[in-house]
CSV table of C-alpha atoms and ligand atoms in Angstrom, one decimal:
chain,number,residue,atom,x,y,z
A,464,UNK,CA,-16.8,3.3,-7.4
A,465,UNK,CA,-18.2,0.6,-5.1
A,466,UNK,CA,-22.0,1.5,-4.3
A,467,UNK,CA,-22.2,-0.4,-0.8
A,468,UNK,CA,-25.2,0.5,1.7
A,469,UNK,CA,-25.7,4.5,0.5
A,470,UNK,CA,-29.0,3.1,-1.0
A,471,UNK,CA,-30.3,1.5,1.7
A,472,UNK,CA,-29.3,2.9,4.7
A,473,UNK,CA,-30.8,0.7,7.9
A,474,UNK,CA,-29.7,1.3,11.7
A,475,UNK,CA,-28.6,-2.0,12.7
A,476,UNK,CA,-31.3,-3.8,15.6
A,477,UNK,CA,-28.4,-5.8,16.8
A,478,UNK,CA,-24.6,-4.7,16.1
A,479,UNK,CA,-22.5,-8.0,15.5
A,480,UNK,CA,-19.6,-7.5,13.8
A,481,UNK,CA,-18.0,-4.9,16.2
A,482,UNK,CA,-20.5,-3.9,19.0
A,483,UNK,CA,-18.3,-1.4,20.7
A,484,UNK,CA,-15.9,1.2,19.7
A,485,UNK,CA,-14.5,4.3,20.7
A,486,UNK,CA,-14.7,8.0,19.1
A,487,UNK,CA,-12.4,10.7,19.6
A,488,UNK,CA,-13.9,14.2,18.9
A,489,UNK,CA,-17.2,15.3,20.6
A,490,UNK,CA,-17.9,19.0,18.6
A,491,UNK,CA,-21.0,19.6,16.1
A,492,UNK,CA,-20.5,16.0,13.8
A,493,UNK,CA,-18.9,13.9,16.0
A,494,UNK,CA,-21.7,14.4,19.1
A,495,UNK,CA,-23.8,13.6,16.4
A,496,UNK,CA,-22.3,10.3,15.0
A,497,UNK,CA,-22.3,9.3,19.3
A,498,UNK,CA,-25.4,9.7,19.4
A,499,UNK,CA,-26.5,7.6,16.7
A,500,UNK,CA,-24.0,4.7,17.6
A,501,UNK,CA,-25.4,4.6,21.6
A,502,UNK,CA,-29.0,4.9,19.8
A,503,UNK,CA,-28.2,1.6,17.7
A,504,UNK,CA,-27.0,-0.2,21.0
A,505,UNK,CA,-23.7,0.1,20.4
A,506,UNK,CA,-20.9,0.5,24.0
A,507,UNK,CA,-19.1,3.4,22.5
A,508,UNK,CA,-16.3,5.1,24.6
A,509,UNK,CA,-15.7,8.7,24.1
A,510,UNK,CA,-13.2,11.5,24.7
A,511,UNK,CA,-12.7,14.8,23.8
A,512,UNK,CA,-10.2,17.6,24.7
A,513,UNK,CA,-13.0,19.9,26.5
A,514,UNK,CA,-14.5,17.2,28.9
A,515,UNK,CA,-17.6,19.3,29.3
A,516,UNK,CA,-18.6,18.1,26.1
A,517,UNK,CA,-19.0,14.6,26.7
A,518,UNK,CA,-21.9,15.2,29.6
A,519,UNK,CA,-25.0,14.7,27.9
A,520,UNK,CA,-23.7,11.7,26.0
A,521,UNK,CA,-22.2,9.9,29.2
A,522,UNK,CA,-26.1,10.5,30.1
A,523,UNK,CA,-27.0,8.7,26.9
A,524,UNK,CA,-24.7,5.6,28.2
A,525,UNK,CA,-21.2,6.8,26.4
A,526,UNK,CA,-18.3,5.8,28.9
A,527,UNK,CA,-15.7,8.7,29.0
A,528,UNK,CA,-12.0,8.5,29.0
A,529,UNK,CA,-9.8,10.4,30.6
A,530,UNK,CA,-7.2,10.5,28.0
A,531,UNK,CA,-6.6,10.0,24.2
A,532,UNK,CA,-4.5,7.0,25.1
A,533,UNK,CA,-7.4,5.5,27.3
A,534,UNK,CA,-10.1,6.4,24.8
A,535,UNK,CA,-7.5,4.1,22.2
A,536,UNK,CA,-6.9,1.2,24.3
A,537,UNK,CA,-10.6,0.3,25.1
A,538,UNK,CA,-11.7,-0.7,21.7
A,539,UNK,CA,-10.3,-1.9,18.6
A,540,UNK,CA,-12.0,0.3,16.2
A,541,UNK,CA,-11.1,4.1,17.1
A,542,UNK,CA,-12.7,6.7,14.7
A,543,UNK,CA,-11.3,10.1,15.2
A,544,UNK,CA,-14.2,13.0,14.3
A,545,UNK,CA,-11.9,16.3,14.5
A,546,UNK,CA,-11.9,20.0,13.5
A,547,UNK,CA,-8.5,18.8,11.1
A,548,UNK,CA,-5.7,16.9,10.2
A,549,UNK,CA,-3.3,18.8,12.5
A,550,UNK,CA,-6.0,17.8,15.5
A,551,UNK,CA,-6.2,14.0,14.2
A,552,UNK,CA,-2.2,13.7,14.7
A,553,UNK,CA,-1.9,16.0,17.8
A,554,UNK,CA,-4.8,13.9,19.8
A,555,UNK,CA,-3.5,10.3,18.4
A,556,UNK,CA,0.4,11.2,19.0
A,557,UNK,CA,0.9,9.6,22.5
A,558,UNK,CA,-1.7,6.6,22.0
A,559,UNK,CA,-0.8,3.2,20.9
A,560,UNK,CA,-2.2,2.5,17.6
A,561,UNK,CA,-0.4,-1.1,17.4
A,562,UNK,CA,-3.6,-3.7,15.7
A,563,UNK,CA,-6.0,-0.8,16.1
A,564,UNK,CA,-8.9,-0.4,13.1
A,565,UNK,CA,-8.3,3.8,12.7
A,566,UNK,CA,-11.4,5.7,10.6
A,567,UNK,CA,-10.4,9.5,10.3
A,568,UNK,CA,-14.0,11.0,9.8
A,569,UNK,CA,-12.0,14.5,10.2
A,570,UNK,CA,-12.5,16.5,7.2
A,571,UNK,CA,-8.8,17.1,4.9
A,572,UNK,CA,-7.1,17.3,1.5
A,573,UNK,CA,-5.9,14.1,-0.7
A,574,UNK,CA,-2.3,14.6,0.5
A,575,UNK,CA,-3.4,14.8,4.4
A,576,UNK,CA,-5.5,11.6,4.3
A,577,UNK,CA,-2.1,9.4,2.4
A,578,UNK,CA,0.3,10.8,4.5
A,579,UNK,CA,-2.1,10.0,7.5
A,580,UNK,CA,-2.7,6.3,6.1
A,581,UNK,CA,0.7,5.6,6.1
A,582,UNK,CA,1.4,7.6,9.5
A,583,UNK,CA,-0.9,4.4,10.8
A,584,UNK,CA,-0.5,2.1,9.2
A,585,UNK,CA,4.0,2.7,10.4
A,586,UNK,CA,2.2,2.2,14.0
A,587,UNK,CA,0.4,-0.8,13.4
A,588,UNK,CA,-3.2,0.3,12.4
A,589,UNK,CA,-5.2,-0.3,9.4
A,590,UNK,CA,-6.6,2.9,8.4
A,591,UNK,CA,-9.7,4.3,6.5
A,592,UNK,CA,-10.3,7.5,5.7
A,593,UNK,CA,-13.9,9.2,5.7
A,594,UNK,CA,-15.6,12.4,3.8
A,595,UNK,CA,-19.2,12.9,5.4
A,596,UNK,CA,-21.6,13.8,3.0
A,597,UNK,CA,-23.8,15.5,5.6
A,598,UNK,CA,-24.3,17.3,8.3
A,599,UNK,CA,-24.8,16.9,11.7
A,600,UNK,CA,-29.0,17.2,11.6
A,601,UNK,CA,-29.2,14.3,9.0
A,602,UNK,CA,-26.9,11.4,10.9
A,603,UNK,CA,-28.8,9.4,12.6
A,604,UNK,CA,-31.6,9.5,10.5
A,605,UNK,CA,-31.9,7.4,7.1
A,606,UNK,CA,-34.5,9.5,5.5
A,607,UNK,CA,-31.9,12.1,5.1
A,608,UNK,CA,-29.8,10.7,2.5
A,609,UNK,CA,-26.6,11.6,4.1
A,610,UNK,CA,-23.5,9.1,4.0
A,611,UNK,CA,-20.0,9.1,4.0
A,612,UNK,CA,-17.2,8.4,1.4
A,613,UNK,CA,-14.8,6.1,3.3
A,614,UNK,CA,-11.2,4.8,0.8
A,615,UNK,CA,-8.5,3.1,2.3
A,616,UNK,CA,-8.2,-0.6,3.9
A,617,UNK,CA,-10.9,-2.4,2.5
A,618,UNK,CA,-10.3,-5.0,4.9
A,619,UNK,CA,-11.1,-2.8,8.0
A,620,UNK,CA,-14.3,-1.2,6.2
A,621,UNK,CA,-15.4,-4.7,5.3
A,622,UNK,CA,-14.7,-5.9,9.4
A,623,UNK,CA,-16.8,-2.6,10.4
A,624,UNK,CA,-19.2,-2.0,7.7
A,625,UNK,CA,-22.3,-2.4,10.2
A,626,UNK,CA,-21.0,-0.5,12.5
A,627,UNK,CA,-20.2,2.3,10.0
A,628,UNK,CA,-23.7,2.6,8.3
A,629,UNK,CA,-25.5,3.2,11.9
A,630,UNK,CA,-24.9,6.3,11.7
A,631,UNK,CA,-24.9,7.3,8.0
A,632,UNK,CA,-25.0,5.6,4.7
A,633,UNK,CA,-21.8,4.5,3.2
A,634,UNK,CA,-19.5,4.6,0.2
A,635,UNK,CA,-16.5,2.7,-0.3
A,636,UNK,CA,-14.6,4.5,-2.7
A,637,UNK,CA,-11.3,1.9,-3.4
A,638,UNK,CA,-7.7,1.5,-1.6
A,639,UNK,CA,-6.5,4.7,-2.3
A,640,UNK,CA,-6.7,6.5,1.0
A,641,UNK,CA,-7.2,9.8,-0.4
A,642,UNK,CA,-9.7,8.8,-2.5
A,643,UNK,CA,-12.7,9.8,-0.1
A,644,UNK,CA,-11.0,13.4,0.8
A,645,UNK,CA,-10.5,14.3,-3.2
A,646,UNK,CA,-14.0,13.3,-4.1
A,647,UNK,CA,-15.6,14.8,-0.8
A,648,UNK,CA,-14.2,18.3,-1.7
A,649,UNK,CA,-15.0,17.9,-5.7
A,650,UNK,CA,-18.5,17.2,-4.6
A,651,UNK,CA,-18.9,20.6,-2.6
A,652,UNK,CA,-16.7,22.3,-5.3
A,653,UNK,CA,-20.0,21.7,-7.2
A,654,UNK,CA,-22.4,22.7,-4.5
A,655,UNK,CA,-20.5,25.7,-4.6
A,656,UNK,CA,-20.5,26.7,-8.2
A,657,UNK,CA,-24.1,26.1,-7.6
A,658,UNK,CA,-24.3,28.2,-4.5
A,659,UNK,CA,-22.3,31.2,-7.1
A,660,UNK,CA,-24.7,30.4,-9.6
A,661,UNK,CA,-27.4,31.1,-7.1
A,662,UNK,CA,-26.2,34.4,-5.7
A,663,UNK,CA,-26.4,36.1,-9.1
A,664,UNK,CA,-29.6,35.4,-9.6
A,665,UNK,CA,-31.1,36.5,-6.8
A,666,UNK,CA,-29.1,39.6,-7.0
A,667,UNK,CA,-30.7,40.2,-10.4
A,668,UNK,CA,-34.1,39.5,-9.3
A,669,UNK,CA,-33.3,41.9,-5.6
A,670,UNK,CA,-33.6,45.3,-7.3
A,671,UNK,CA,-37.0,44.7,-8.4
A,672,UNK,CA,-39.8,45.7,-5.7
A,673,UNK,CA,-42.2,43.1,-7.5
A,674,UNK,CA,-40.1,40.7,-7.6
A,675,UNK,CA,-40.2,38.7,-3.8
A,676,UNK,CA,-36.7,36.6,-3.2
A,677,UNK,CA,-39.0,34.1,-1.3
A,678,UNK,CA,-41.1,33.4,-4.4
A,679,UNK,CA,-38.2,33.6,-6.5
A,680,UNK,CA,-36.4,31.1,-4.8
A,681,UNK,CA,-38.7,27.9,-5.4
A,682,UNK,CA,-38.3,29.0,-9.3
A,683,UNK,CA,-34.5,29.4,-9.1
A,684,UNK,CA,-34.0,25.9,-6.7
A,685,UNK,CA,-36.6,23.7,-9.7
A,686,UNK,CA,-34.8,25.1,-12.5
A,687,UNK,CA,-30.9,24.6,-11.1
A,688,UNK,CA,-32.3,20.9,-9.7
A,689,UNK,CA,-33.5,20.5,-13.5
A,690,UNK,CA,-30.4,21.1,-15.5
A,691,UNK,CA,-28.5,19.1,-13.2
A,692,UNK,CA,-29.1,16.8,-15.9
A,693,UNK,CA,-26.4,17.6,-17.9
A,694,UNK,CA,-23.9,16.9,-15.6
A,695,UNK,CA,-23.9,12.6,-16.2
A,696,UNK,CA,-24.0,13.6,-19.9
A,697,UNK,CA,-20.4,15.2,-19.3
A,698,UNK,CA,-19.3,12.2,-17.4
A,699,UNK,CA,-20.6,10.2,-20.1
A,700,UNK,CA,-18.6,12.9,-22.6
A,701,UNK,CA,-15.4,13.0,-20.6
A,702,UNK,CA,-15.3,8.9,-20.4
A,703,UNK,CA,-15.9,8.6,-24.0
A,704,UNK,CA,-13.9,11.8,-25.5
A,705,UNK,CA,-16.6,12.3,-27.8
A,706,UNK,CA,-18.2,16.3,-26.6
A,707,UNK,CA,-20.0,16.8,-29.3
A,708,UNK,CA,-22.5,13.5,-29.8
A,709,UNK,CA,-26.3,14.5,-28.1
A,710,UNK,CA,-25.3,18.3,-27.3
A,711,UNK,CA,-28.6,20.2,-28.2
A,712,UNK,CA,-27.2,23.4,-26.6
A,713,UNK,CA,-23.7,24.0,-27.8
A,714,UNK,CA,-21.2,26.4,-26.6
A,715,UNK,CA,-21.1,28.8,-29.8
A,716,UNK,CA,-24.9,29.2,-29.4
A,717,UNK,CA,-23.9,29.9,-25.4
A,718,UNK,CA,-21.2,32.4,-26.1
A,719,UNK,CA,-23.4,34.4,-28.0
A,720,UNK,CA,-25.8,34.9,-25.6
A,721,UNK,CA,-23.4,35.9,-23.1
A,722,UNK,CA,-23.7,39.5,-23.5
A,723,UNK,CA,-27.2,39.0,-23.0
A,724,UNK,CA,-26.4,38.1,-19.5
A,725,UNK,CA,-23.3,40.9,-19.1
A,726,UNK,CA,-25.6,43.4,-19.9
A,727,UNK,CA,-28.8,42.5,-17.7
A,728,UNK,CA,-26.4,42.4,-15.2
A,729,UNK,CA,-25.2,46.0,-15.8
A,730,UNK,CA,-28.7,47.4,-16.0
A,731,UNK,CA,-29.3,45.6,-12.4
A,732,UNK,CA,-26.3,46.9,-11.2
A,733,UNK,CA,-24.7,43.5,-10.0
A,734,UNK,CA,-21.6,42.9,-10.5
A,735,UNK,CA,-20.5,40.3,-12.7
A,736,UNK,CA,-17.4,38.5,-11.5
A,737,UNK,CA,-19.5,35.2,-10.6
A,738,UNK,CA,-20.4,35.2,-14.0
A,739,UNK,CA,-17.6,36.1,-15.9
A,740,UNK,CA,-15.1,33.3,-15.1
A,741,UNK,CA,-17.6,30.7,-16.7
A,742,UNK,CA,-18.1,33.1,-19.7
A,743,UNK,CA,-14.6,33.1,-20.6
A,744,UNK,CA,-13.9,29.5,-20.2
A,745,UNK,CA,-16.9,28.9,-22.6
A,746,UNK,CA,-15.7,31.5,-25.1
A,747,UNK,CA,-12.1,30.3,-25.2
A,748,UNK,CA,-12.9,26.7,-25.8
A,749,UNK,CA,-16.1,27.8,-28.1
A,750,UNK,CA,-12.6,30.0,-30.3
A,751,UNK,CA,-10.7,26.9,-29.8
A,752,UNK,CA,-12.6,24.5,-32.1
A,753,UNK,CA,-15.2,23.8,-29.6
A,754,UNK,CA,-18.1,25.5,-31.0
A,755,UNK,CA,-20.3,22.4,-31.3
A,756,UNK,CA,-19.3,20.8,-28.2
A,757,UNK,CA,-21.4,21.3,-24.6
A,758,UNK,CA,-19.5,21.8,-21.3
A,759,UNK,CA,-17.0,18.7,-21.5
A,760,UNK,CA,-14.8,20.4,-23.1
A,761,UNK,CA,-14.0,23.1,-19.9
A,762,UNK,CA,-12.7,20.1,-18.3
A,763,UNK,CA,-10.1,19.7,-20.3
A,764,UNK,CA,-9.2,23.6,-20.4
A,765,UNK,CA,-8.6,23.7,-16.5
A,766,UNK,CA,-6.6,20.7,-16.6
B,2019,NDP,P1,-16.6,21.4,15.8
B,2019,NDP,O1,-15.8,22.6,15.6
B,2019,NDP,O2,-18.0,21.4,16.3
B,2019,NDP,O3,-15.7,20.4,16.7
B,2019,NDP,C1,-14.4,20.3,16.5
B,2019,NDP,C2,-13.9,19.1,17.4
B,2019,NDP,O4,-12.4,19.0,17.2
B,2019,NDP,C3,-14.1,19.3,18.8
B,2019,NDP,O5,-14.3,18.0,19.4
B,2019,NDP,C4,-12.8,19.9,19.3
B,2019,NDP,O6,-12.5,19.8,20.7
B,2019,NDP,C5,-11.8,19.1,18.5
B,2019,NDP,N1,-10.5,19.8,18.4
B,2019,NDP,C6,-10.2,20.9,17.7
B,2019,NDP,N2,-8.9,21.1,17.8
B,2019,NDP,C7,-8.4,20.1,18.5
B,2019,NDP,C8,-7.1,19.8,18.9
B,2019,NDP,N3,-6.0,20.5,18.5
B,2019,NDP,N4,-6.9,18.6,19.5
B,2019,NDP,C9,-7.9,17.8,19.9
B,2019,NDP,N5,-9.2,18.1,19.5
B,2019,NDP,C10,-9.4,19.2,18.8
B,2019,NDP,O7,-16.5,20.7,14.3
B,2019,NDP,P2,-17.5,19.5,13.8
B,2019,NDP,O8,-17.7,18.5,14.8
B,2019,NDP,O9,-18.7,20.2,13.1
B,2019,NDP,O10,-16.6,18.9,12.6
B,2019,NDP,C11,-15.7,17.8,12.8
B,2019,NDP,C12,-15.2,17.4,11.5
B,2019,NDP,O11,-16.4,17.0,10.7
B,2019,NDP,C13,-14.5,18.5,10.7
B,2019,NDP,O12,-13.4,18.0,10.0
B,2019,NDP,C14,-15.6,19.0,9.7
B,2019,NDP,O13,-15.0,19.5,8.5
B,2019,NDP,C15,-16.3,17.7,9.4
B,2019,NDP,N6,-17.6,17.9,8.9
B,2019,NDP,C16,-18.5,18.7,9.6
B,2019,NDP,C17,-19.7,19.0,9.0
B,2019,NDP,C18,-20.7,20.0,9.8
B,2019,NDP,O14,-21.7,20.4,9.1
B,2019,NDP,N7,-20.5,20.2,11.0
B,2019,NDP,C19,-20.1,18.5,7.7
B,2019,NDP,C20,-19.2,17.6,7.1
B,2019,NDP,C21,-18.0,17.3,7.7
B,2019,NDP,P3,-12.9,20.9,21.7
B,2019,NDP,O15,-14.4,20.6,22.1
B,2019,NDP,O16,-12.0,20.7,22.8
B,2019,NDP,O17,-12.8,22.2,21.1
């Protein structure tokens, strides 16, 4: 992975490399990207398949188009922010793409943002695909932290990098154009076994009239932020194939406290099917000559 600018994100005081381009999608994240681009200076020409939606940034200084095909023509960098995929290929299908610089911003799968690389790059564009990292409160504003995964034509994100970063940090994840989509939706597969982990807990705690969720929560959110620190020792692990080196909290000593955790959850009366998925992975690679090993070794059993 190429770190590029997500470190030190800085809106640009005078864009050079390419001052204007145009965007194609005006909803919640790409009104939001507009309006960061005409706040860094940049002549950005918009359209979107409501027009309404374009008012308030044509009052900002955004020059509408009336069509897909016009919005394309007037720049050479065209980045498409739309609900998905099916959008991206229905709003770009009568344009002419021929030495264009396409960025697909549009949230899809690995397989979408390929086939959609090579769908542009057989009409003459270099193409880049983006996962945002964000959402639409934090572009715009450094301080935030938000940024976007962009793989694809290296070229084109080298031409365009200062353009890119005005809005949001950014990532360049390599030449495969799928690259960005795959590690955008691993990332908030995490946030949501996080999100899981988060639920059960507070419906332990909910039962309990002494027990406020609004005090829990600051306990809950330093412990979880806390224990993230396991999770570059099972890169580390799964890089090296060695699970077992540093563990101080192996599975076997896990899997034995489980019921500890099935049976608070009875006597709360939650239900413990958030819970019990994680359990049984742990228990069939602790039974499976993993005993001694931390997490790493789930990888490998849902692979
Ligand atoms: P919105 O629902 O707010 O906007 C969707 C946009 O897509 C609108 O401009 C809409 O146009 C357009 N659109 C929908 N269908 C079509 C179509 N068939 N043809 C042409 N245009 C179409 O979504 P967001 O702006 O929030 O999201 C845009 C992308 O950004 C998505 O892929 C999303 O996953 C991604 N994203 C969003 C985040 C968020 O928090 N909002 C966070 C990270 C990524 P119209 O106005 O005409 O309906």
């Amino acid at each position: 992975m190429t770190d590029t600018a997500s470190d030190a994100v800085s809106l640009p005081t005078s864009p050079s490399t390419s001052p204007s381009l145009t965007l194609l999608g005006l909803g919640a994240m790409g009104a939001a990207f507009a309006r960061a681009w005409l706040a860094a200076g940049y002549s950005l020409t918009v359209w979107n398949r409501t027009p309404g939606r374009a008012e308030a940034l044509i009052a900002a200084g955004a020059r509408p188009a009336a069509s897909a095909a016009e919005a394309v023509a007037a720049s050479p960098l065209v980045v498409t922010c739309l609900l998905d995929d099916a959008s991206v290929g229905g709003a770009l299908a009568d344009t002419d793409l021929v030495g264009k610089d396409l960025v697909d911003l549009t949230t899809g799968t690995l397989s979408q943002a390929r086939a959609r690389a090579a769908w542009a790059e057989a009409r003459g564009a270099r193409f880049l695909s983006g996962g945002i990292m964000a959402v639409p409160p934090m572009i715009g504003v450094p301080e935030a932290g938000g940024y976007v995964l962009y793989s694809g034509s290296q070229d084109l994100f080298e031409t365009h990098r200062t353009t890119l970063a005005a809005p949001a940090g950014t990532r360049f994840v390599g030449g495969n154009p799928g690259h960005a989509a795959l590690q955008d939706v691993a990332l908030l597969s995490g946030m949501y076994g996080m999100i899981a982990g988060a639920a059960h807990a507070f419906a332990l705690v909910r039962g309990e009239k002494d027990i406020s969720p609004a005090e829990f929560a600051p306990l809950l959110a330093g412990w979880v932020g806390a224990m993230s620190a396991v999770i570059p020792q099972i890169g580390q692990q799964l890089e090296s194939g060695d699970y077992e080196s540093g563990v101080t909290s192996s599975l076997a000593m896990q899997v034995a406290g489980a019921q500890t955790f099935l049976a608070t959850a009875q006597d709360q009366n939650v239900s413990p099917e958030l819970l019990t998925p994680v359990f049984d992975l742990m228990r069939r690679r602790a039974e499976t000559g993993g005993g001694r090993e931390g997490f790493a070794g789930m990888v490998d059993l849902l692979t």
